[in-house]
Short mmCIF file of C-alpha atoms in Angstrom, two decimals:
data_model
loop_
_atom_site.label_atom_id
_atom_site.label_comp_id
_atom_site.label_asym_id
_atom_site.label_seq_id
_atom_site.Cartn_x
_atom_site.Cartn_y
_atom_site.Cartn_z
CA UNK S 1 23.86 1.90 -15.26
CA UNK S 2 23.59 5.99 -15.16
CA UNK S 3 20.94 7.02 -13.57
CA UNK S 4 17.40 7.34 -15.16
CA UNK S 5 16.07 10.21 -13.68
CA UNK S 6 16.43 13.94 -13.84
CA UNK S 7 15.68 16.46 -10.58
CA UNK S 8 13.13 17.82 -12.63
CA UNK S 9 11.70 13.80 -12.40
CA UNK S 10 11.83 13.77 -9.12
CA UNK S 11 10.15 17.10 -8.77
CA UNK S 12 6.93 16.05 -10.47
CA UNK S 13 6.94 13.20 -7.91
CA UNK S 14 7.46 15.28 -5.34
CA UNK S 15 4.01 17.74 -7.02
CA UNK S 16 1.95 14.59 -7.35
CA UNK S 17 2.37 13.66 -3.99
CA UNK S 18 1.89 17.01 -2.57
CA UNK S 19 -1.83 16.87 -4.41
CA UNK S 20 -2.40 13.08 -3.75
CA UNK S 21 -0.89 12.00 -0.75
CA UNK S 22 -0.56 14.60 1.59
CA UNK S 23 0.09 12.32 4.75
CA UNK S 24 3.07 10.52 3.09
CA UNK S 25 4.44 13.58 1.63
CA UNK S 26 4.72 15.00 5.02
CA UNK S 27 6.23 12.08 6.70
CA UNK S 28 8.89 11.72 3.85
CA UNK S 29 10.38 15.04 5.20
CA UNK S 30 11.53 13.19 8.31
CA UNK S 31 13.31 10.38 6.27
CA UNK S 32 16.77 10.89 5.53
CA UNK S 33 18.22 12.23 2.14
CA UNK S 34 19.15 9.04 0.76
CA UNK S 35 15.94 7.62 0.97
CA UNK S 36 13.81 10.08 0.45
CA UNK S 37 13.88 11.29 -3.21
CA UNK S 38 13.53 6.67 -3.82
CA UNK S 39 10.63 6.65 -1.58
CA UNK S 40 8.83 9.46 -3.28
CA UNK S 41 9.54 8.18 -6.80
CA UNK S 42 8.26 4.61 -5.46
CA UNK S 43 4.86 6.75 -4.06
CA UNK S 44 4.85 8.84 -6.94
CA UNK S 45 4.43 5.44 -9.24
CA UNK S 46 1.80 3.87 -6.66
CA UNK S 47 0.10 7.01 -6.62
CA UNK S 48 -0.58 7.12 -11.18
CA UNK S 49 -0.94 3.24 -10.90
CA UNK S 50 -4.03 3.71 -8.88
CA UNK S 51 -5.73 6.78 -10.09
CA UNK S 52 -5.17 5.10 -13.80
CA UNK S 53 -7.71 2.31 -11.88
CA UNK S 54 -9.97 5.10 -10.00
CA UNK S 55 -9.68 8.14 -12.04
CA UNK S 56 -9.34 7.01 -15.64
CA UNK S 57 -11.86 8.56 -18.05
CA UNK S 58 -13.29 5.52 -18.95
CA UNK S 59 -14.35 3.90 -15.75
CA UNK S 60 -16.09 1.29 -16.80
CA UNK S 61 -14.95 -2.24 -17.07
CA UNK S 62 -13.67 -2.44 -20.11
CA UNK S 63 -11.55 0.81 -19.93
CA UNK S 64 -10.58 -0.38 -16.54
CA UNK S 65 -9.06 -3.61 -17.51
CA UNK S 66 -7.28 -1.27 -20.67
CA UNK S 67 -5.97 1.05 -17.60
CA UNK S 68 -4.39 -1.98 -15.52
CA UNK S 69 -2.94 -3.44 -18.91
CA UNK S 70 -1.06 -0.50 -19.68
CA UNK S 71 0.15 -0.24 -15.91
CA UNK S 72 1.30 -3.79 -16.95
CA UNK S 73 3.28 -2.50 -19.98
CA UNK S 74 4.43 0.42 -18.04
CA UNK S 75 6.10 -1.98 -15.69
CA UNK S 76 7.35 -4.28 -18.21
CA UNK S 77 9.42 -1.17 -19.75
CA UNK S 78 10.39 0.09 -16.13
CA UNK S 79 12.20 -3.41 -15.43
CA UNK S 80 13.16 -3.88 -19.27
CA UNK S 81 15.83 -0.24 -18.50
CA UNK S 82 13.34 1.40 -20.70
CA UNK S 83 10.55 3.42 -19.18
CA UNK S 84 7.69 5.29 -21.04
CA UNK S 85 8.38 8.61 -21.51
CA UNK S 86 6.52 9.81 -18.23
CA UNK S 87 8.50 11.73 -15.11
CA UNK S 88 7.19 9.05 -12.87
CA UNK S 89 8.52 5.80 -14.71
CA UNK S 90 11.59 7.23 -15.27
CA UNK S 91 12.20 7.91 -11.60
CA UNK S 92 10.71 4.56 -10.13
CA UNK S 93 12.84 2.80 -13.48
CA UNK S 94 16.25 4.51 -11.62
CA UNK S 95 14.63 2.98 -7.92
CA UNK S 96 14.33 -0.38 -9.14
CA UNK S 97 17.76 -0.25 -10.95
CA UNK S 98 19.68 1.16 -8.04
CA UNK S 99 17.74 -1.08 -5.25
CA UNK S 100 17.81 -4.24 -6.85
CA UNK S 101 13.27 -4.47 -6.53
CA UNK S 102 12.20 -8.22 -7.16
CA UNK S 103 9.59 -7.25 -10.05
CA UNK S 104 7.49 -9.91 -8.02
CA UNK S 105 6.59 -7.25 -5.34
CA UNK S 106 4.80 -4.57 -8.07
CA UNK S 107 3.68 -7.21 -9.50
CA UNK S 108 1.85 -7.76 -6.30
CA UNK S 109 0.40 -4.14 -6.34
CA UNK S 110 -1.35 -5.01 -9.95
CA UNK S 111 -2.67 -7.85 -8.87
CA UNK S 112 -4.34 -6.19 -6.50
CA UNK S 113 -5.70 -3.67 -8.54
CA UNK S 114 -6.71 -6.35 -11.31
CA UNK S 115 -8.88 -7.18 -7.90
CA UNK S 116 -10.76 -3.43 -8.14
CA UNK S 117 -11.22 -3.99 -12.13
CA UNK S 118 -12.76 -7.35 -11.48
CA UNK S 119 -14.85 -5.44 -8.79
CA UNK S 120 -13.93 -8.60 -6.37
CA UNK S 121 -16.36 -8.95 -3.27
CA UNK S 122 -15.00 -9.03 0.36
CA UNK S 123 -16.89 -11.33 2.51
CA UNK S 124 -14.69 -11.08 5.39
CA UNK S 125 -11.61 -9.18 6.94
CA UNK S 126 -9.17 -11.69 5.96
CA UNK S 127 -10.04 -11.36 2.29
CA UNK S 128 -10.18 -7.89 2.88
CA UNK S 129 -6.30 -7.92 4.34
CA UNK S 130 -5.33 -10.34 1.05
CA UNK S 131 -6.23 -7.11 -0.76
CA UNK S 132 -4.49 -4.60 1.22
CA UNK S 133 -1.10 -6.85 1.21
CA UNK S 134 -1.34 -6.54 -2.25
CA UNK S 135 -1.90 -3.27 -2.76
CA UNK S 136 -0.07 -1.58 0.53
CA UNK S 137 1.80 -4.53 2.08
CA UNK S 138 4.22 -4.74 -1.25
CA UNK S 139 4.80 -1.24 -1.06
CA UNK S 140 5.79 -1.69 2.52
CA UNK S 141 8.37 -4.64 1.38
CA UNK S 142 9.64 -2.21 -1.16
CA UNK S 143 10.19 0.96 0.66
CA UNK S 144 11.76 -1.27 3.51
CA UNK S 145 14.44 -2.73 1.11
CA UNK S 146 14.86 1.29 -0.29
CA UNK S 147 15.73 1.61 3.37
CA UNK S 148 18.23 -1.29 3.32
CA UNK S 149 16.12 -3.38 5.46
CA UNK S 150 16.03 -7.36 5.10
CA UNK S 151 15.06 -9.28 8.48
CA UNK S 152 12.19 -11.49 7.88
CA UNK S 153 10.67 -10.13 11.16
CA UNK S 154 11.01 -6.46 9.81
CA UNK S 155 9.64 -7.54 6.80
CA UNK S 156 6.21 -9.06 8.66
CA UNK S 157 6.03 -5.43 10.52
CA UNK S 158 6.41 -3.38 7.23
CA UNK S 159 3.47 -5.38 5.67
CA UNK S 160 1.05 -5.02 8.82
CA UNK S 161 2.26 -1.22 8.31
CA UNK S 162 0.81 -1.08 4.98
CA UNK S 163 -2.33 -3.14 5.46
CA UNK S 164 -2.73 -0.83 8.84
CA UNK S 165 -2.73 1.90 6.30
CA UNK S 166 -4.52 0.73 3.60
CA UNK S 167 -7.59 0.17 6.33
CA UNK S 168 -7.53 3.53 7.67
CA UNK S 169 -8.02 4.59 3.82
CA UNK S 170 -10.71 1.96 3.15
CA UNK S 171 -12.59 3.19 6.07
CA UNK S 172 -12.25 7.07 5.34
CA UNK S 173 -13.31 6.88 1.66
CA UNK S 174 -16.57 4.36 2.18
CA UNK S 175 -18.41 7.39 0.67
CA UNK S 176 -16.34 8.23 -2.47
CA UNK S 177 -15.92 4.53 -3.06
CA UNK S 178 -19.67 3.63 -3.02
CA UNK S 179 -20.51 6.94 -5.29
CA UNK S 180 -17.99 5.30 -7.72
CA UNK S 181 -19.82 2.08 -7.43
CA UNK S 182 -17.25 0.10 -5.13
CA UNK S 183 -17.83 -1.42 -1.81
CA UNK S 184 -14.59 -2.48 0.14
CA UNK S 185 -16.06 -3.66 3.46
CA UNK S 186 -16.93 -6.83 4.53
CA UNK S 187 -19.75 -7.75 3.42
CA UNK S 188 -20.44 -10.16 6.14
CA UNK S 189 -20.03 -6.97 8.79
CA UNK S 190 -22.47 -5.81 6.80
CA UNK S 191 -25.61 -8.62 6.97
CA UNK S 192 -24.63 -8.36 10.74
CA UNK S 193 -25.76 -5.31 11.52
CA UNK S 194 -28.73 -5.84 8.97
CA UNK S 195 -27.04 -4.21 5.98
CA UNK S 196 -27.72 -5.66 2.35
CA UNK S 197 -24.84 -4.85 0.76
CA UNK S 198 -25.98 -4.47 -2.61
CA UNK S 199 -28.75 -2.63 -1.68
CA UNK S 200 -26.72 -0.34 0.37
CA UNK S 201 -24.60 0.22 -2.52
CA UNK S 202 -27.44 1.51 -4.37
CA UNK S 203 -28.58 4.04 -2.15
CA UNK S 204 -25.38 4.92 0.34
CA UNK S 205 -26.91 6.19 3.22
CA UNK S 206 -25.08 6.60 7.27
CA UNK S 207 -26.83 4.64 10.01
CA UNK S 208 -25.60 3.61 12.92
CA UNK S 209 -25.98 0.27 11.94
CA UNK S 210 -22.34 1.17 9.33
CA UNK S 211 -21.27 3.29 11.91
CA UNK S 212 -20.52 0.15 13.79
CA UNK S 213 -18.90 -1.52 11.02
CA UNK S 214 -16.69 1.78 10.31
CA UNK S 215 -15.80 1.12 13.74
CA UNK S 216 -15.13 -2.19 13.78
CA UNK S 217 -12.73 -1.42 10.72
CA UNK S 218 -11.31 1.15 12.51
CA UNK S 219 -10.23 -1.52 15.41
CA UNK S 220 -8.88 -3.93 13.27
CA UNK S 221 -6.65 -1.29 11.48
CA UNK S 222 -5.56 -0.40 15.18
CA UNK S 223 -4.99 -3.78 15.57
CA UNK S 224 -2.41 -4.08 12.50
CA UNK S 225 -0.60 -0.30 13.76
CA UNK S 226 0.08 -2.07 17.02
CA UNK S 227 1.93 -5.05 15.01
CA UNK S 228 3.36 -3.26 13.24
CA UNK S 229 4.75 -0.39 15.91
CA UNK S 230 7.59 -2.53 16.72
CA UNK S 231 9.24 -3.12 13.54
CA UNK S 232 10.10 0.60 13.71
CA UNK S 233 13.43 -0.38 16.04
CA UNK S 234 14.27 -2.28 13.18
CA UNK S 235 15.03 0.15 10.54
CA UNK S 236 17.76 2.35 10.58
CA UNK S 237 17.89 5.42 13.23
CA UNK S 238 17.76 8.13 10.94
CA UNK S 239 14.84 6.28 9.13
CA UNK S 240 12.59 6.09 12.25
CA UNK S 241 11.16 9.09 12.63
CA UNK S 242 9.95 9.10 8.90
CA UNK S 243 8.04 5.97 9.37
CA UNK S 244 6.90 6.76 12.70
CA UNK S 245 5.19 9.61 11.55
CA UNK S 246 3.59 7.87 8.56
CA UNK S 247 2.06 5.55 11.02
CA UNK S 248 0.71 8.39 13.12
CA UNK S 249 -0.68 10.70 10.34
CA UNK S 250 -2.14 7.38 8.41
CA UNK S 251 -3.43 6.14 11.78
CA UNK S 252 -4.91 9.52 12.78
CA UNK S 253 -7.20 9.54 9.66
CA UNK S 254 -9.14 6.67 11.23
CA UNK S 255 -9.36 8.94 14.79
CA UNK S 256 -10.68 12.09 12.90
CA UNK S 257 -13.34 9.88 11.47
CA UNK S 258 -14.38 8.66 14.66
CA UNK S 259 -14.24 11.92 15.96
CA UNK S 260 -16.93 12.88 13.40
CA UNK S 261 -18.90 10.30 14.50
CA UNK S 262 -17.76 7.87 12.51
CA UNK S 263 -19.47 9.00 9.21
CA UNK S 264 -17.58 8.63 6.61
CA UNK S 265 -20.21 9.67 3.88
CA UNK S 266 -20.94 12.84 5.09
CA UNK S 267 -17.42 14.09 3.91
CA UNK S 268 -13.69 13.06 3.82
CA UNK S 269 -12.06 12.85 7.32
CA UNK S 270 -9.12 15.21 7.16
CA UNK S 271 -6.12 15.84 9.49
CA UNK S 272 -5.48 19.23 10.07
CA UNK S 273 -2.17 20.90 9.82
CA UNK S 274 -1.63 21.83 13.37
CA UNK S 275 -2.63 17.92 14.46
CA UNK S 276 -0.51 16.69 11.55
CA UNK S 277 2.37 18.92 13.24
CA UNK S 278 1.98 17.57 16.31
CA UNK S 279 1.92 14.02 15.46
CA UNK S 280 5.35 14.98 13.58
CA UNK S 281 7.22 16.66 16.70
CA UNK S 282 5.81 13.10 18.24
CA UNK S 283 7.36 10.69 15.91
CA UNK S 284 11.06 10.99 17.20
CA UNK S 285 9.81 9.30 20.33
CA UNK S 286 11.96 5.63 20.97
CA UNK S 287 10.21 2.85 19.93
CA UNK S 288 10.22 -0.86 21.38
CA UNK S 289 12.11 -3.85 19.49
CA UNK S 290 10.16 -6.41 17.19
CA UNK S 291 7.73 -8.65 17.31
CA UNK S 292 7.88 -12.61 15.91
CA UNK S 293 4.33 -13.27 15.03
CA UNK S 294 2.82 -13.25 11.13
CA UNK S 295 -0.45 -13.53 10.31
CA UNK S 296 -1.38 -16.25 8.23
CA UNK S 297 -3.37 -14.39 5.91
CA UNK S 298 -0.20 -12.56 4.97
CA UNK S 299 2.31 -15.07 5.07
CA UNK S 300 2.69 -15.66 1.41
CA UNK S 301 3.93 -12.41 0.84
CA UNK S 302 7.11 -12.69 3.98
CA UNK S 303 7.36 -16.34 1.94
CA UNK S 304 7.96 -14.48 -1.11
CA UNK S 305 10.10 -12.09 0.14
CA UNK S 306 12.21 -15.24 2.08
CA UNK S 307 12.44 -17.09 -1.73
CA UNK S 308 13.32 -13.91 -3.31
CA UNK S 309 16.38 -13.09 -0.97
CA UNK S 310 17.12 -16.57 -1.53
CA UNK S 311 16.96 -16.36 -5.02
CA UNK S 312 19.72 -13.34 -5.04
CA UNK S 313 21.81 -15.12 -2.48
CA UNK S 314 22.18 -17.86 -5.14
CA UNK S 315 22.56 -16.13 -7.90
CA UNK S 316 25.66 -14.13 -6.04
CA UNK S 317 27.36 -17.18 -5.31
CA UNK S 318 27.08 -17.92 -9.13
CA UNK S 319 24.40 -21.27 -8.13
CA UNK S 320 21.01 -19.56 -9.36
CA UNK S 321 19.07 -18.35 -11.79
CA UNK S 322 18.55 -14.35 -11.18
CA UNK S 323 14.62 -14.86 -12.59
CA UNK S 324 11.93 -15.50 -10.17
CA UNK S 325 9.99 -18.24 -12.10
CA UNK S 326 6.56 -17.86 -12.60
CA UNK S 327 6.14 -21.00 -10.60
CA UNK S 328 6.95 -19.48 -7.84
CA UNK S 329 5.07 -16.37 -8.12
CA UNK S 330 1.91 -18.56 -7.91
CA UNK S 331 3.18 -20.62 -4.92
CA UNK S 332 3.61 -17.38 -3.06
CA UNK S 333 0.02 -15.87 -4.00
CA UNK S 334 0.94 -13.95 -6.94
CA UNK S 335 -1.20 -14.48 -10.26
CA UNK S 336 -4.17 -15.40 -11.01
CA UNK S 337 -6.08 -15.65 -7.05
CA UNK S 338 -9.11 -17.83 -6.00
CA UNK S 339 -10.67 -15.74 -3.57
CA UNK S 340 -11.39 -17.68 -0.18
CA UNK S 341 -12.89 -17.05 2.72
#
């Protein structure tokens, strides 16, 4: 198939990312060419799929669930060869065509965001991490098969990567989040340090009381970095330093909102150009080989990923079917979710 997208494609990627997500943008300068330009364009599609959620101009239920249904139809024509006429679709369309992406895994990344338009409660950190796999730990499966990775332990480290991630945001953007009417953090942190959440949510106000909770999010996003650090031997050598420094500048956004005393309504915690630097020129340090242990709460996303290599391994021996039934997408988590504690 020739490819779908043009250099000027790519360029808008490249723009929306510079604007949107300045921490990956940087980091992708350390990956090498040939998975760079893929890694932006997968961003770059990540990136519109969840502003249409936060940033739409009708933010309201109803106009969110119309945003995350044409994400859906978006994604349909991306996989169907045939992407809307938008820069970004064309260029994730030529990333899922040249890679091979199981649909399964943005698939996972909707449902996740079907979780903001349903405005889903989390009650503890482990329903809080079945939201970040979704929405960070698939694009961590993804970018690690655009890197040509395929170990099931590698796998496990990417997603802790992207959950890792995916806390550090939660955590910096409390403040923007509840302004918008959104509340991401446990709500049983919350009762704990004699928070009502709802309450709360009507009148966002920093105490030390969600100081502690910031902080506690803060450690458990630590927690995930660490799992995920040795993964990092895993990829391939030119692609470590990239990923390295993702982790650091990612990471560092939960350390210069604890340096601000852990306040994250006050303003957005921001890395500044000569720390972002640094933590660059730091990222071509060696790193350690990988760990064995996945966390349960995750599992069904490495189990998806096992049943989808599977899958192709069949089909290439001419013994399979090349469609992941939908079946199977609900085993592994995918689908319509009960929400458990």
């Amino acid at each position: 198939m020739p490819d779908l997208a043009t250099r000027a494609d790519l360029a808008a990627c490249r723009r929306l990312l510079r604007g949107g997500s300045k921490s990956f943008h940087a980091a992708a300068f350390l990956l090498p060419r040939r998975v760079r330009a893929p890694a932006i364009a997968l961003y770059a599609f990540c990136r519109v799929a969840d502003d249409a959620i936060d940033l739409g101009s009708d933010r309201g239920a109803t106009g969110t669930l119309a945003a995350l249904a044409h994400l859906r139809e978006r994604l349909a024509a991306i996989y169907a060869g045939q992407p809307q006429p938008f820069a970004v679709d064309r260029a994730f369309a030529d990333v899922v065509s040249r890679f091979a992406l199981p649909r399964a895994l943005p698939e996972a990344l909707l449902e996740g965001f079907a979780w903001d338009a349903e405005a889903r409660h989390y009650e503890t950190l482990a329903d809080l991490v079945s939201y970040a796999a979704r929405v960070a730990g698939a694009v961590g499966v993804m970018l690690a098969l655009i890197m040509g990775v395929g170990t099931a332990a590698a796998i496990a480290r990417a997603i802790d990567l992207g959950i890792a991630m995916q806390l550090s945001n939660i955590a910096r953007d409390v403040g923007e989040d509840a302004r918008a009417g959104r509340l991401y953090l446990p709500r049983q942190w919350l009762r704990e340090q004699g928070i009502d959440p709802e309450a709360w949510l009507a009148q966002p106000a920093f105490t030390p009381a969600l100081g502690a909770v910031i902080a506690r999010l803060l450690a458990a996003a630590d927690g995930f970095y660490a799992r995920a650090e040795p993964g990092i031997a895993e990829l391939p050598f030119a692609c470590r330093p990239g990923i390295r420094a993702a982790k650091a500048l990612y990471a560092e956004i939960g350390h210069a909102l604890a340096r601000n005393g852990g306040n994250p309504i006050a303003g957005r915690a921001v890395v500044t150009l000569r720390r972002k630097l640094w933590l660059l020129a730091g990222s071509f340090l060696p790193v350690t080989g990988v760990g064995q242990r996945v966390s349960a709460r995750v599992a069904w996303l490495l189990d998806l990923f096992a049943r989808l290599a599977e899958r192709d391994r069949l089909a290439r021996e001419g013994r399979g079917s090349v469609r992941l039934e939908r079946a199977g997408c609900e085993r592994a988590g995918l689908g319509p979710s009960r929400q458990t504690a």
